Short mmCIF file of C-alpha atoms in Angstrom, two decimals:
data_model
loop_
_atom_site.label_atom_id
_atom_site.label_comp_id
_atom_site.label_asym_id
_atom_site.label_seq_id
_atom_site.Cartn_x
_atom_site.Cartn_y
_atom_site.Cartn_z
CA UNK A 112 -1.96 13.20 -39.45
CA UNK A 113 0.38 11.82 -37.04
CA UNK A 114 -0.35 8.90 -34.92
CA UNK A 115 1.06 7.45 -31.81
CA UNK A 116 3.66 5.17 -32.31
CA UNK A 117 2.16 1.58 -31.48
CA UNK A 118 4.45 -1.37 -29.75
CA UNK A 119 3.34 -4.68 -31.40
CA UNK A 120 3.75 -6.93 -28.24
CA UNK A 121 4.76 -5.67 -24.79
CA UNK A 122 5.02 -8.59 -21.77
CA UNK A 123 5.08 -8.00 -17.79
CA UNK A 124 5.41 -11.51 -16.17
CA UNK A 125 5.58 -12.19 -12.38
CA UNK A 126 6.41 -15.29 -10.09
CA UNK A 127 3.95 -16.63 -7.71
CA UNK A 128 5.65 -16.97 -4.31
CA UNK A 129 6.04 -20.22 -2.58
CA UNK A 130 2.83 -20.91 -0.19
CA UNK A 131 0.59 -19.27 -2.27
CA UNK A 132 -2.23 -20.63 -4.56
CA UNK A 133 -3.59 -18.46 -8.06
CA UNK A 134 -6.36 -18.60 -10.56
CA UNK A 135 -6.37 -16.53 -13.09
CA UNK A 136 -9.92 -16.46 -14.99
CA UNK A 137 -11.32 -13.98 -17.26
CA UNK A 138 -8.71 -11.13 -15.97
CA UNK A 139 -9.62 -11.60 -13.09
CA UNK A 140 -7.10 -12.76 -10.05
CA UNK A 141 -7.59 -14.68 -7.50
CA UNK A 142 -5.03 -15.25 -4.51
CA UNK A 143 -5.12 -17.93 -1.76
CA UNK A 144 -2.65 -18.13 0.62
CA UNK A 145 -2.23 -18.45 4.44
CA UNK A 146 -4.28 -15.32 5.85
CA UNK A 147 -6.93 -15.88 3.40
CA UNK A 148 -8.24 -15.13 -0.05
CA UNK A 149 -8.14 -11.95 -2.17
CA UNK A 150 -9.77 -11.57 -5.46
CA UNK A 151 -9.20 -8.43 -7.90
CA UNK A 152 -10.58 -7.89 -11.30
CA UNK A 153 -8.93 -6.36 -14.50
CA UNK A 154 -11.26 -6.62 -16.89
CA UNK A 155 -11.23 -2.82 -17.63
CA UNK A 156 -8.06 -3.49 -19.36
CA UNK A 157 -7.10 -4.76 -22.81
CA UNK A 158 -4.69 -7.15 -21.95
CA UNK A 159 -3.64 -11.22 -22.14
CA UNK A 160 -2.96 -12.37 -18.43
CA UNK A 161 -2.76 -15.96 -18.24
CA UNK A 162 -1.07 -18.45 -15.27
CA UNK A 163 2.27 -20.08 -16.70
CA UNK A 164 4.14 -22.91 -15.57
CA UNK A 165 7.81 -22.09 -15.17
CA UNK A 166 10.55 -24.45 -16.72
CA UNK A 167 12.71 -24.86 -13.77
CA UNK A 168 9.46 -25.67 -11.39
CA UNK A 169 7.13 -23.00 -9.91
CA UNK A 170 4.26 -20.77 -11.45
CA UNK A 171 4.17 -16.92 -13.42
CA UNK A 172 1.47 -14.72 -14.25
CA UNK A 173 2.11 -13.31 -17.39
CA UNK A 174 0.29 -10.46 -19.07
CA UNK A 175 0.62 -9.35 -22.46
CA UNK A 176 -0.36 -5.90 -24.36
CA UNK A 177 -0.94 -5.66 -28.45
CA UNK A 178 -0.43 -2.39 -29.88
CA UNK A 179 -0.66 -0.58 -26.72
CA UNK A 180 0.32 3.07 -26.79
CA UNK A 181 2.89 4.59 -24.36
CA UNK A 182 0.13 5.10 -21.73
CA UNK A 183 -1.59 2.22 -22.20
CA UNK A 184 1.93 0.23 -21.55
CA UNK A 185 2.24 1.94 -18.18
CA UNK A 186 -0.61 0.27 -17.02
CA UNK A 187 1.40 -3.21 -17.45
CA UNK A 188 3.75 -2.47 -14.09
CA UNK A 189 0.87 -0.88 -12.50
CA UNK A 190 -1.04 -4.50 -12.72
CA UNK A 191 1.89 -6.23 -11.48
CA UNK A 192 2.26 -4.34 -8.33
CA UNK A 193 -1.42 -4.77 -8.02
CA UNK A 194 -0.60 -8.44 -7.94
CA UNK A 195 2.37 -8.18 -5.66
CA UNK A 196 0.71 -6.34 -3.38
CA UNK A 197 -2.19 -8.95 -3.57
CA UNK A 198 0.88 -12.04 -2.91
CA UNK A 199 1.88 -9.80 0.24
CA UNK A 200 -1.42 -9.21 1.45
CA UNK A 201 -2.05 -13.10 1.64
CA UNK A 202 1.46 -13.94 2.78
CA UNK A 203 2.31 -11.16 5.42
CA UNK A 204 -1.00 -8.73 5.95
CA UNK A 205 -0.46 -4.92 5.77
CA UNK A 206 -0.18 -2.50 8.72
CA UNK A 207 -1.06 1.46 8.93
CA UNK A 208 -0.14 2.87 11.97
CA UNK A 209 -1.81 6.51 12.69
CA UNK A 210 -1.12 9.32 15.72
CA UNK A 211 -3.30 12.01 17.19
CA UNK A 212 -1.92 15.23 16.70
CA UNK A 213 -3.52 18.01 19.18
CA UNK A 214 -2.30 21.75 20.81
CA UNK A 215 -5.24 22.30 23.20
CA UNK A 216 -8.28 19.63 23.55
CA UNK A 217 -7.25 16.50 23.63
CA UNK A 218 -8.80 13.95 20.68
CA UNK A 219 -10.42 10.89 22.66
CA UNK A 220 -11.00 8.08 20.48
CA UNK A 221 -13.04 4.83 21.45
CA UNK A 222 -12.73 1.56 19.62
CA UNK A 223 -16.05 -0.01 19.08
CA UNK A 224 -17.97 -3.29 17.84
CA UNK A 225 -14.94 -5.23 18.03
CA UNK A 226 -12.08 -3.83 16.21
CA UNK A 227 -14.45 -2.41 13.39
CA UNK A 228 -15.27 1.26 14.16
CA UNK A 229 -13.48 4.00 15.79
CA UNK A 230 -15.71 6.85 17.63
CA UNK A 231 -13.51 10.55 17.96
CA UNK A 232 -14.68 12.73 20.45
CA UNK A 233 -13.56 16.68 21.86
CA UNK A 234 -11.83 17.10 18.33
CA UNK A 235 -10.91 20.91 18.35
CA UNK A 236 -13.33 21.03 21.36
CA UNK A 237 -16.42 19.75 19.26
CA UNK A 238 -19.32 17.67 20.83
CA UNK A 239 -19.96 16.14 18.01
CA UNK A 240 -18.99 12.48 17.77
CA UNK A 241 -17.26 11.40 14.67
CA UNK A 242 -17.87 7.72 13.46
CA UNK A 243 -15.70 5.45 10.83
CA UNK A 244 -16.41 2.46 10.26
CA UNK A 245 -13.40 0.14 8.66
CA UNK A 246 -13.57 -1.26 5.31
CA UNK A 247 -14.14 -5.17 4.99
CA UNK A 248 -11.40 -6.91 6.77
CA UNK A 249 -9.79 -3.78 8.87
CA UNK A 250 -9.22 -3.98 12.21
CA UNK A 251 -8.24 -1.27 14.53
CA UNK A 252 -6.55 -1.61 18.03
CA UNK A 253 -5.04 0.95 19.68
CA UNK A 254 -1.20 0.45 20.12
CA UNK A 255 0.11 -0.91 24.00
CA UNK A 256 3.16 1.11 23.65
CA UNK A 257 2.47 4.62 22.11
CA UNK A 258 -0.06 6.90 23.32
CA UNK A 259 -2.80 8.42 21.27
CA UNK A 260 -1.56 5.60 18.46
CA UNK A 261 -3.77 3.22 16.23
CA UNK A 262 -2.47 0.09 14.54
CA UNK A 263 -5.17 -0.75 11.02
CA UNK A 264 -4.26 -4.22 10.13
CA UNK A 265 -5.46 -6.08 7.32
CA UNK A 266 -5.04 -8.70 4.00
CA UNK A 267 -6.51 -6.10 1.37
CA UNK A 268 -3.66 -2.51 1.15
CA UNK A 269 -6.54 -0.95 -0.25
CA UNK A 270 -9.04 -1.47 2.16
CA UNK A 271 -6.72 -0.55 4.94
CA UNK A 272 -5.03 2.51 3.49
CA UNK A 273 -8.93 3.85 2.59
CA UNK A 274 -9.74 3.02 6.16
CA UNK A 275 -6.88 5.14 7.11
CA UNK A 276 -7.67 7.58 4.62
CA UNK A 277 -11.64 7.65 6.26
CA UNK A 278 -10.16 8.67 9.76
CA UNK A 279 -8.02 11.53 8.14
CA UNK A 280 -10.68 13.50 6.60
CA UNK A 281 -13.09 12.67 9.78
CA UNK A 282 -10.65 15.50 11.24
CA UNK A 283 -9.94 17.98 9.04
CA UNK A 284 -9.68 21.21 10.56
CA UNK A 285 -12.52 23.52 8.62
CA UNK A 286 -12.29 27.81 8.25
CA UNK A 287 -8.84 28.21 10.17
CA UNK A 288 -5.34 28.37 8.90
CA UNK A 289 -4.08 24.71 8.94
CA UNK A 290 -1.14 26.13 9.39
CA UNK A 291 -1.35 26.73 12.73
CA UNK A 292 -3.97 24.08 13.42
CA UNK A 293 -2.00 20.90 13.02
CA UNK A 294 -4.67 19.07 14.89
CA UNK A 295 -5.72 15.96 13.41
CA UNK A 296 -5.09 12.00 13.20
CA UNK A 297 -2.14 11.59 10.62
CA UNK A 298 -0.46 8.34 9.33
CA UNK A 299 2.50 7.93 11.15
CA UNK A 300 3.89 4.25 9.21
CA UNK A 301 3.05 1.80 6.86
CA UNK A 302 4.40 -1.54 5.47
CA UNK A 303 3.43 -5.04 5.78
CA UNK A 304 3.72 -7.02 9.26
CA UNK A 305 7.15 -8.32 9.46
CA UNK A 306 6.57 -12.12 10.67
CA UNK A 307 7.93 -12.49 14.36
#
């Protein structure tokens, strides 16, 4: 029988940016910083993760795996961008920005309840009204400068790209060659809002 080669002791550690505040309890993460809080578990994984002062001043999360497999390792980066992405979410916000695409009928889209549900209408000539509603703490405005463009902004990348994700397969096109019908509402960018 041969078994999978086992690492004793594998370590991920990252540094908590200035301006932000962290608990880490129980695997699970929480993040405070200037555009509010975000809290993400990871108790489904065997790991150590525990908040660390650093020597020359400042803070680390540091997470530890015990005879992890090769997989299992993998999933050590995979927190720490988690993490990151939680810092950046706090610090800077995340922004999806997505175009209409249409040949013929043109897609009209109505922004409703605040910025918390979209409403697309004449898609591929359909009455039908489709309705997506944003995740918790997505907004959607429709962009000054671009037409037929919609700017998704929010703390949580998950949230926003699903939101984004929600409006895509609202349109796809259904028993014709997509091919040829491109029409839809695609992601056009994404990154996090550069501070002006």
């Amino acid at each position: 029988q041969s078994s999978a080669m086992k690492t004793i002791k594998s370590t991920r550690s990252i540094d908590v940016p200035e301006g932000v505040e962290v608990t880490v309890e129980s695997r699970v993460v929480t993040v405070k910083g200037p555009r509010g809080t975000l809290t993400k578990s990871f108790k489904h994984l065997r790991v150590d993760m525990q908040l660390l002062e650093k020597e020359g001043g400042g803070q680390e999360i540091v997470i530890d795996m015990w005879f992890g497999k090769t997989k299992q390792m993998a999933s050590l980066r995979t927190t720490i961008s988690h993490i990151n992405n939680l810092f950046g979410g706090v610090l800077q916000g995340y922004r999806y920005k997505m175009r209409c695409v249409y040949a013929h009928f043109p897609i009209n889209c109505t922004i409703e309840q605040g910025p918390h549900r979209i409403e697309i209408r004449n898609f591929l000539g359909e009455k039908r009204p489709r309705i997506v509603n944003m995740l918790e703490g997505v907004t959607i405005t429709r962009d000054k400068d671009v037409k037929d463009q919609y700017i998704l902004e929010g703390n949580d990348i998950e949230n926003v790209s699903r939101s984004c994700a929600l409006i895509y397969q609202s349109c796809l096109v259904k028993k014709k060659d997509i091919r040829k019908f491109l029409d839809g509402i695609y992601v056009s960018s994404k990154g996090r809002i550069e501070a002006n």
